[in-house]
Short mmCIF file of C-alpha atoms in Angstrom, two decimals:
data_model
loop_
_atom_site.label_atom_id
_atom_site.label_comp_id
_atom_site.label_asym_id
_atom_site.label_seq_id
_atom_site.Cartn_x
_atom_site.Cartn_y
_atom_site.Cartn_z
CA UNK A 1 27.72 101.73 94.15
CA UNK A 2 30.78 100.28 95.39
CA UNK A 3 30.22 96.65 96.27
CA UNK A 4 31.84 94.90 98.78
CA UNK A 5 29.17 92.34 100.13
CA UNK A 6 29.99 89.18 97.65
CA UNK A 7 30.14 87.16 100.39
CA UNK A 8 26.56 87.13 100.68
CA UNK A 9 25.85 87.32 96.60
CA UNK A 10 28.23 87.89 94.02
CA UNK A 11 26.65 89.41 90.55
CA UNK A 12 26.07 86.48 87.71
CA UNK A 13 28.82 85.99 85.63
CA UNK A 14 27.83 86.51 81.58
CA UNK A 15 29.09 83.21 81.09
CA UNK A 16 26.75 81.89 83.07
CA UNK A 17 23.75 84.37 82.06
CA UNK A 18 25.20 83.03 78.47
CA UNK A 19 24.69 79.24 79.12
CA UNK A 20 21.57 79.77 80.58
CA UNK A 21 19.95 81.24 77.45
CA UNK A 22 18.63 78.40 75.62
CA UNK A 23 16.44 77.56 79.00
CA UNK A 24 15.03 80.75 79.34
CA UNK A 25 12.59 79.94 75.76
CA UNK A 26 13.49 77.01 74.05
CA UNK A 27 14.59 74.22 75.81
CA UNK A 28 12.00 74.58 78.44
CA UNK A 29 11.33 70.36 78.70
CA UNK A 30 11.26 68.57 82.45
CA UNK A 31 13.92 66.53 82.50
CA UNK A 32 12.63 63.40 83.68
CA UNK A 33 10.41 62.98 80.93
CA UNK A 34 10.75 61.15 77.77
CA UNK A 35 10.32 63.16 74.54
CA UNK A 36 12.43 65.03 72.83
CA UNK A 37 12.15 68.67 74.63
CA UNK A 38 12.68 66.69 77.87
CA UNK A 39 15.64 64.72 76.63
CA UNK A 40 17.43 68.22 75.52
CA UNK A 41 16.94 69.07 79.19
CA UNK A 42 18.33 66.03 80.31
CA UNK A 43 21.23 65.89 78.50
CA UNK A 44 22.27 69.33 79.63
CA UNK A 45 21.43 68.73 82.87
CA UNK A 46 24.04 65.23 82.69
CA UNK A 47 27.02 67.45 80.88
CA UNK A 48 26.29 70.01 83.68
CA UNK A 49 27.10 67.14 86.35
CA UNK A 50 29.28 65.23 84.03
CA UNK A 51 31.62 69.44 84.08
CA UNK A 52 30.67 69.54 87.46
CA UNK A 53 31.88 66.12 89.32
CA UNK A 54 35.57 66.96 86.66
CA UNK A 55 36.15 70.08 88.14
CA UNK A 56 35.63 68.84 91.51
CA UNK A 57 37.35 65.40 91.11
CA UNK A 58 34.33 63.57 92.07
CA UNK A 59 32.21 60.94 90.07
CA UNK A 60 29.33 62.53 88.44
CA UNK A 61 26.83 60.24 90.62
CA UNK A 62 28.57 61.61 93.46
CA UNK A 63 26.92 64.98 92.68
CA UNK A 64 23.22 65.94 94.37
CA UNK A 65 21.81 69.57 92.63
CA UNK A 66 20.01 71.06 95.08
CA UNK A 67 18.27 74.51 95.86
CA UNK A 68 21.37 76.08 97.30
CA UNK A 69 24.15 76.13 99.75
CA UNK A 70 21.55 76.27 102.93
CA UNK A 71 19.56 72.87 101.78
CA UNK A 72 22.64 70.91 100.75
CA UNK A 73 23.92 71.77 104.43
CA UNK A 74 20.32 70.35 106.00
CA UNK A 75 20.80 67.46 103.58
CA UNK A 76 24.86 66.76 105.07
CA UNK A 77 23.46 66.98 108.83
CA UNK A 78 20.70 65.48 108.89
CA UNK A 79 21.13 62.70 106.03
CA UNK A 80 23.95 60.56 107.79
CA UNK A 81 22.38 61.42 111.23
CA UNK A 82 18.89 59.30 110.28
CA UNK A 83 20.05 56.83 107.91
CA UNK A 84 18.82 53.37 108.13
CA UNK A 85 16.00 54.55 110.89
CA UNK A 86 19.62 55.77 113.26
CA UNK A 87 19.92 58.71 115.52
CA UNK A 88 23.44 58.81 114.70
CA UNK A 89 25.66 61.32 117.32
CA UNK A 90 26.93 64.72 115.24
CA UNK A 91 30.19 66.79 115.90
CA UNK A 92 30.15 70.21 114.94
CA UNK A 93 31.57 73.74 115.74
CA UNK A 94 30.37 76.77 117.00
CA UNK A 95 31.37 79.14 114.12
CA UNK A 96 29.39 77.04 111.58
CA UNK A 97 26.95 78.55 109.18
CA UNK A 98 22.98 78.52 110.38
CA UNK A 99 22.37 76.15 108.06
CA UNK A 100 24.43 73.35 109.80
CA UNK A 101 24.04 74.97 113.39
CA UNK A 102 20.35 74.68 113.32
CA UNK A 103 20.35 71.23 111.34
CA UNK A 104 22.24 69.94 114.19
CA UNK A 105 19.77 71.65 116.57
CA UNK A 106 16.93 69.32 115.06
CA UNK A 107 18.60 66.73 114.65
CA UNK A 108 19.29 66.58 118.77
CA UNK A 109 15.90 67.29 119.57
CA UNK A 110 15.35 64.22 117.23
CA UNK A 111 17.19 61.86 119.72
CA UNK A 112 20.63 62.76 117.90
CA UNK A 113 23.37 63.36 119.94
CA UNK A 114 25.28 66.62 119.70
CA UNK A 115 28.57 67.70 120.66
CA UNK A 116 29.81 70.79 119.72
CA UNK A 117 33.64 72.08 119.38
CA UNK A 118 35.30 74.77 121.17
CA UNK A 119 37.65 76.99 118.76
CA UNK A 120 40.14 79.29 119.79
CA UNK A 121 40.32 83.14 119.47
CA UNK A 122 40.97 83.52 116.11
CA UNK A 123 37.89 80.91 115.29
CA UNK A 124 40.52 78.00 114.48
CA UNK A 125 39.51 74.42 115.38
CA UNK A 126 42.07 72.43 116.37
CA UNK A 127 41.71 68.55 114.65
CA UNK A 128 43.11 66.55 117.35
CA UNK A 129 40.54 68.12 119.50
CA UNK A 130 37.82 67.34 117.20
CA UNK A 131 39.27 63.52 116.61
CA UNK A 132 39.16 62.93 120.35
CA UNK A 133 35.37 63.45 120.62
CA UNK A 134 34.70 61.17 117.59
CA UNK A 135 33.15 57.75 118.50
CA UNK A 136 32.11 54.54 116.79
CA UNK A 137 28.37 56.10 117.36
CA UNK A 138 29.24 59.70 115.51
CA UNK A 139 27.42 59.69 112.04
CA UNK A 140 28.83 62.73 110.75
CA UNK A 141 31.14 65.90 111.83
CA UNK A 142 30.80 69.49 109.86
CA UNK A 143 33.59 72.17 109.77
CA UNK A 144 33.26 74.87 107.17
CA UNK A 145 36.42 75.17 104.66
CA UNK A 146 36.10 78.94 105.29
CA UNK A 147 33.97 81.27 107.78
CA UNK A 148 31.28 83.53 105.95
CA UNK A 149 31.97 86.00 108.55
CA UNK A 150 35.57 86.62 109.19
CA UNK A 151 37.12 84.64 106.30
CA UNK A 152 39.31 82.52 108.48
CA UNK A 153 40.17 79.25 106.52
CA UNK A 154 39.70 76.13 108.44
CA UNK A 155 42.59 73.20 108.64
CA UNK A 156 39.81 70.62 106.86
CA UNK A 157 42.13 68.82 105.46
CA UNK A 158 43.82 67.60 108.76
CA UNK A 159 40.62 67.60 110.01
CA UNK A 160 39.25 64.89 108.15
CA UNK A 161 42.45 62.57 108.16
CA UNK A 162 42.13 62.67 112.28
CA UNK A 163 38.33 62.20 111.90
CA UNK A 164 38.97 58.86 109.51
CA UNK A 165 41.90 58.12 111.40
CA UNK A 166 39.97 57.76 114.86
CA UNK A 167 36.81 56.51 113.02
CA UNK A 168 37.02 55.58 109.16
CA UNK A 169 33.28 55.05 109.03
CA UNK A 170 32.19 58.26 110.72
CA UNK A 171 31.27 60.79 107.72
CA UNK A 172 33.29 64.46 107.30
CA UNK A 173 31.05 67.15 105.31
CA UNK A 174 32.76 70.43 104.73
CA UNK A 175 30.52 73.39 104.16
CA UNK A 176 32.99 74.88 101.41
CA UNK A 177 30.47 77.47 99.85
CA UNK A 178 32.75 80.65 100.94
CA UNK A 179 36.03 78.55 100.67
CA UNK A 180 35.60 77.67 96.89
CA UNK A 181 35.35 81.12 95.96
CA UNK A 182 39.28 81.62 96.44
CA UNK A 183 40.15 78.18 96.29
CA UNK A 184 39.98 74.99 93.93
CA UNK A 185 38.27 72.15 95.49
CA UNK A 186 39.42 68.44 95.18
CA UNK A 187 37.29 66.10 97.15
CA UNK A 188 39.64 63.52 96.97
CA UNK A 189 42.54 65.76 98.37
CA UNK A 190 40.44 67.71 101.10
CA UNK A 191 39.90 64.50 102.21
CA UNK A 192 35.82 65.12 102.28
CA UNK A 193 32.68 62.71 102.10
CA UNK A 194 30.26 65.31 102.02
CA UNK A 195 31.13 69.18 100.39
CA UNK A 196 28.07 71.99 99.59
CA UNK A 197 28.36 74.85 97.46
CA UNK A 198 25.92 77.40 96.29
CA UNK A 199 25.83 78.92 92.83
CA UNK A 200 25.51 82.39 93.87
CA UNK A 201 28.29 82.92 95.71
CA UNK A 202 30.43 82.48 92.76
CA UNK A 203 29.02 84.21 89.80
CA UNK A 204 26.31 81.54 89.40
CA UNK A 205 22.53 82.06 89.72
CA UNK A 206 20.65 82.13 93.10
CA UNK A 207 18.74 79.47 94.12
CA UNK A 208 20.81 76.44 93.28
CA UNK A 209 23.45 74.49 94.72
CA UNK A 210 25.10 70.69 95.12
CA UNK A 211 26.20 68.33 97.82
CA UNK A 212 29.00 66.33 96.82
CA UNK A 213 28.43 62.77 98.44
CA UNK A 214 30.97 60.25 98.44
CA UNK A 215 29.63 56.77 97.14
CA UNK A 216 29.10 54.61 99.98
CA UNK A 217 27.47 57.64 102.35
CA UNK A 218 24.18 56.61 103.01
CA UNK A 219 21.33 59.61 103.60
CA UNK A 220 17.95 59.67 104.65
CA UNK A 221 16.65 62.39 102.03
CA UNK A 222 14.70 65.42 102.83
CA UNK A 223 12.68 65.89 100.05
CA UNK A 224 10.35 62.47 99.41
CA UNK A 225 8.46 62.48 95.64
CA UNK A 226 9.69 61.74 92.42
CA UNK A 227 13.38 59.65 93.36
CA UNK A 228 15.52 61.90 91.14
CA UNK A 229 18.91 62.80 92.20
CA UNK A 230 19.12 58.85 92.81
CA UNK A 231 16.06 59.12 95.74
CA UNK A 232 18.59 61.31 97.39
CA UNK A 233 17.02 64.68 96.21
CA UNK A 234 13.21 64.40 94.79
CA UNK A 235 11.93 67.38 92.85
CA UNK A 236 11.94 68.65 88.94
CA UNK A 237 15.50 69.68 88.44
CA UNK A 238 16.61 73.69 87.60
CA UNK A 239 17.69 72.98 84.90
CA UNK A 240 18.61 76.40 83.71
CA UNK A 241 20.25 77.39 87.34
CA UNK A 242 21.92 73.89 87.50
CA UNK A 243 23.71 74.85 83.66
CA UNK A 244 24.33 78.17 84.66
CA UNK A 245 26.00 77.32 88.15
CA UNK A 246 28.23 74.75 85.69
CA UNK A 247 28.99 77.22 83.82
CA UNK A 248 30.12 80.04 86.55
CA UNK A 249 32.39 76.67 87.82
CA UNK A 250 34.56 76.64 84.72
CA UNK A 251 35.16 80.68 84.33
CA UNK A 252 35.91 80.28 87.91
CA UNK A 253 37.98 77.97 87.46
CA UNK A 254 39.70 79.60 84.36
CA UNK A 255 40.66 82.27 86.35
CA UNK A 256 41.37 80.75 89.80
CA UNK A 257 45.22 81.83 89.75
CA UNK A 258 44.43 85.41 88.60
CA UNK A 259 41.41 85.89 90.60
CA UNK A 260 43.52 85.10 94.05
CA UNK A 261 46.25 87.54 93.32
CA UNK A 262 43.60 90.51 91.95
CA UNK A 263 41.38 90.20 94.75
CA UNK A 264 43.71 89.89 97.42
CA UNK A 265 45.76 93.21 96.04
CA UNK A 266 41.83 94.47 96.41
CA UNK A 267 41.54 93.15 100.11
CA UNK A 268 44.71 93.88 101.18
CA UNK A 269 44.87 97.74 99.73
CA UNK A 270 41.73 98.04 101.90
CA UNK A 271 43.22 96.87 105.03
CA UNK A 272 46.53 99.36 104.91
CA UNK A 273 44.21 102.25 103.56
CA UNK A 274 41.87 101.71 106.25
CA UNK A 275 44.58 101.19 109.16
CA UNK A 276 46.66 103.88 107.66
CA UNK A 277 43.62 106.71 107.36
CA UNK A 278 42.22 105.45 111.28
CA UNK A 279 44.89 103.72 113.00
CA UNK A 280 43.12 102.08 115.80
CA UNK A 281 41.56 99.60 113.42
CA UNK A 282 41.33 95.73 114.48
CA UNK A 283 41.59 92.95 111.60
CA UNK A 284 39.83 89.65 113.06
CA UNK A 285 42.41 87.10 112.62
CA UNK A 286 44.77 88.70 111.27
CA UNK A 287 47.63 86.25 111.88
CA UNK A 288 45.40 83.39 111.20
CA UNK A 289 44.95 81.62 107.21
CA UNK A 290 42.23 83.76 105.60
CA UNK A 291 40.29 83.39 102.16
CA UNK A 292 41.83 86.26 99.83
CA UNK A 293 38.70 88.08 99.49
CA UNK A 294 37.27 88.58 103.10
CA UNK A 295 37.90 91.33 105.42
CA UNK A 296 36.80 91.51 108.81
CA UNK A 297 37.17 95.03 110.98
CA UNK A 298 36.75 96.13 114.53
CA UNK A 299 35.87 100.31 114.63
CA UNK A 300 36.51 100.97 118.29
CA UNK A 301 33.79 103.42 119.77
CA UNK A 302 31.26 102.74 116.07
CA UNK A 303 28.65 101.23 116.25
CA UNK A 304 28.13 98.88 113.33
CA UNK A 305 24.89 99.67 112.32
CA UNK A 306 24.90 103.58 112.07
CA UNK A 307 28.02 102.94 110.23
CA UNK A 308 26.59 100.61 107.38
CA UNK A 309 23.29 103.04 107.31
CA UNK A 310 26.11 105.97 106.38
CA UNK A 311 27.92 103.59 104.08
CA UNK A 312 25.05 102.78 102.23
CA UNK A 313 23.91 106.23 101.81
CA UNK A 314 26.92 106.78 100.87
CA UNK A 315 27.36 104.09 97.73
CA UNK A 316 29.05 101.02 100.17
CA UNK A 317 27.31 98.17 100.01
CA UNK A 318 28.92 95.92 103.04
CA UNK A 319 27.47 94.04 105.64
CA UNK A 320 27.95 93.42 109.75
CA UNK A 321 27.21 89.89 109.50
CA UNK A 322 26.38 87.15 107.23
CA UNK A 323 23.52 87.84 104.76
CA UNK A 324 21.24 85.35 107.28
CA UNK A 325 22.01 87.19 110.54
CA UNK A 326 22.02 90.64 108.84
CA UNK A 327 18.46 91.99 110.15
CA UNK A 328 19.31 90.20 113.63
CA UNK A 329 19.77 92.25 116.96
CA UNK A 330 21.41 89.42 118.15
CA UNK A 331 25.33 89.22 118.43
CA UNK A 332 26.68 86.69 115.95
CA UNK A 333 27.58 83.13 117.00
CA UNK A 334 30.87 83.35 115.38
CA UNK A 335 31.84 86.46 117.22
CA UNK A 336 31.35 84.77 120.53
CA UNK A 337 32.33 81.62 120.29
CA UNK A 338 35.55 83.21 119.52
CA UNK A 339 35.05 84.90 122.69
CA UNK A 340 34.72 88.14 121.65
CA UNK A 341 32.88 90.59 123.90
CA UNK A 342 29.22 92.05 122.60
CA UNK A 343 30.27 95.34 122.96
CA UNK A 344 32.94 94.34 120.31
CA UNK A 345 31.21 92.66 118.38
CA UNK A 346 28.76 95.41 117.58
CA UNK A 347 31.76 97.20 115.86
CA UNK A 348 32.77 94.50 113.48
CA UNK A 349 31.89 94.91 109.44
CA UNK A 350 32.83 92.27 106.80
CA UNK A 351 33.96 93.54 103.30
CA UNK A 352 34.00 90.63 100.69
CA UNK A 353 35.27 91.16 97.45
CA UNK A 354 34.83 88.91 94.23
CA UNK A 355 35.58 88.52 90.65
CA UNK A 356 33.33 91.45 89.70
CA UNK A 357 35.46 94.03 92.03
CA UNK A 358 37.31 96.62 89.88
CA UNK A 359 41.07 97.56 90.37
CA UNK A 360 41.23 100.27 92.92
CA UNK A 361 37.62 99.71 94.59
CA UNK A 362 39.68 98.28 97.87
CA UNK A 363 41.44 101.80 98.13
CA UNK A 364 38.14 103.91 97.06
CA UNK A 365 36.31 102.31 99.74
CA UNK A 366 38.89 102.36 102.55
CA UNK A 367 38.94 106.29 101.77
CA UNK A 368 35.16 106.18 101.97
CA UNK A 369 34.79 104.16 105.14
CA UNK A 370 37.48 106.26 107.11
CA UNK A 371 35.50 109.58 105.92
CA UNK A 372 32.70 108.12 107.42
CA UNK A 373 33.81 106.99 110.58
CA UNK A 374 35.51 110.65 111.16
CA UNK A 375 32.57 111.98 110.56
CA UNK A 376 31.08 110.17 113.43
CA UNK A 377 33.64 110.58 115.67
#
């Protein structure tokens, strides 16, 4: 099968199937305990975080393991937002993961008060727009690095240096799970207080992620037990998904360079193949910044979801909407808040490539969506 959906799962990376090993028999010790066993666990666990916080510029008690991208995004929202018994006010946009979008939705019925963005047609938010709405009363504002839908990259980093310079107290969290995958993340230069990832989405395992949290952000935690993770993040650790999502970091970051330039020949070979073999194609945002390894396509007169049935008979694995909204009826959010029209939006497919994709799979699969759509037609 030709697979083009990495934006909602990427396959595991042997390096990290590799470091994971040891975990999967022998070192199978709780962390937080005090023998032996349990101090091999905990000592991989710290070199995990110890990797982790270096490749990310951070301080390794800046970094919270949690159970993947959609938890560290509750624990962003809502953490700042009731701290110290507040309802603090949140600032968020419309094209924003689920994760954060229906965080923020609790969080107002809570008694916190929400104000969300308006971004233009191409799904851009504009920072002086989002500075202007920031008070002395905002606990935190969220805008993703880079959309899981169309792959438009977000301006976070002048984002957050209007944010601190209308407010230097308020916190900025970045939802950079589909951003890292094309591009290094420094916390320090992005400018961030509060950055998720999930392993997955990368090459690591499912089922395990981080929030980055800047020393000095107070959260109210989630998840109340055992005080690990600093009483930010209670529960026995994965200790196995937290080495093998360290692991997956560094190839990814051994490769970061190469990995740009190979998958955006991939992505790019797909868009001219496509537009070349149909013609009446339409590439959302295509004049915006856009993550190397996302394309997002308008079919005129297809609908999506025949199409995608076909593909998948075929041996296409792609999607119509983030992995989250993909068994929804429902138009997606990010479509309309970028004011497309439903009937539109029922035409779009996402194609995300990643460091698995094979040279030549961009081409193969243009060749293999156009056949489809002809046949169609």
């Amino acid at each position: 099968m030709l697979y083009l959906d990495h934006a909602a799962s990427s396959p595991l990376r042997p390096e990290a199937w590799d470091a994971m090993a040891p975990f999967r028999a022998d070192d199978y010790g709780n962390p937080s305990g005090g023998h032996a066993i349990s101090r091999r666990a905990k000592n991989a666990l710290e070199d995990a975080r110890d990797l982790i916080a270096e490749l990310l510029n951070a301080d390794p008690l800046e970094i919270v393991f949690t159970g993947g991208g959609t938890e560290a995004d509750n624990l962003a929202v809502k953490g700042p937002a009731f701290a110290g018994g507040r309802r603090g006010g949140l600032l968020t946009t419309p094209i924003e993961h689920d994760a954060v979008l229906h965080s923020a939705a609790f969080a107002e019925a809570s008694g916190c008060p929400l104000n969300m963005l308006k971004v233009d047609t191409d799904g851009l938010v504009d920072p002086a727009e989002v500075a202007s709405h920031v008070t002395p009363d905002t606990s935190v504002v969220s805008v993703m690095m880079g959309n899981n839908e169309t792959g438009v990259r977000e301006p976070v980093e002048e984002v957050a240096a209007a944010v601190k310079a209308a407010h230097d107290s308020v916190a900025f969290h970045t939802d950079a799970v589909q951003g890292y995958v094309s591009e290094g993340v420094d916390v320090e230069s992005l400018g961030v207080d509060l950055l998720s990832l999930a392993a997955h989405k990368f090459g690591g395992p499912k089922g395990v992620g981080l929030l980055y949290v800047r020393s000095g952000i107070r959260l109210e935690p989630l998840v109340h037990g055992g005080g690990q993770e600093l009483g930010r993040r209670s529960g026995t650790h994965n200790v196995m998904g937290v080495v093998g999502m360290a692991a997956a970091m560094q190839a990814l970051e051994s490769e970061r360079e190469d990995f740009r330039v190979r998958v955006a020949v991939e992505r790019d070979g797909f868009e001219a193949t496509v537009a070349r073999l149909l013609g009446d194609v339409v590439f959302t945002a295509a004049g915006a910044p856009r993550m190397v390894q996302t394309s997002h396509v308008r079919i005129p007169r297809i609908r999506n979801e025949v199409l995608l049935v076909r593909l998948d008979m075929a041996g296409l694995a792609a999607s119509a909407a983030s992995a989250c909204q993909s068994g929804a009826a429902s138009v997606s959010h990010v479509l309309e808040a970028m004011r497309m029209t439903p009937a539109g939006a029922r035409e779009c497919l996402r194609f995300s490539f990643g460091w698995s994709t094979p040279a030549g799979e961009g081409a193969e699969a243009a060749r293999l969506v156009a056949g489809e759509v002809e046949a169609l037609r």
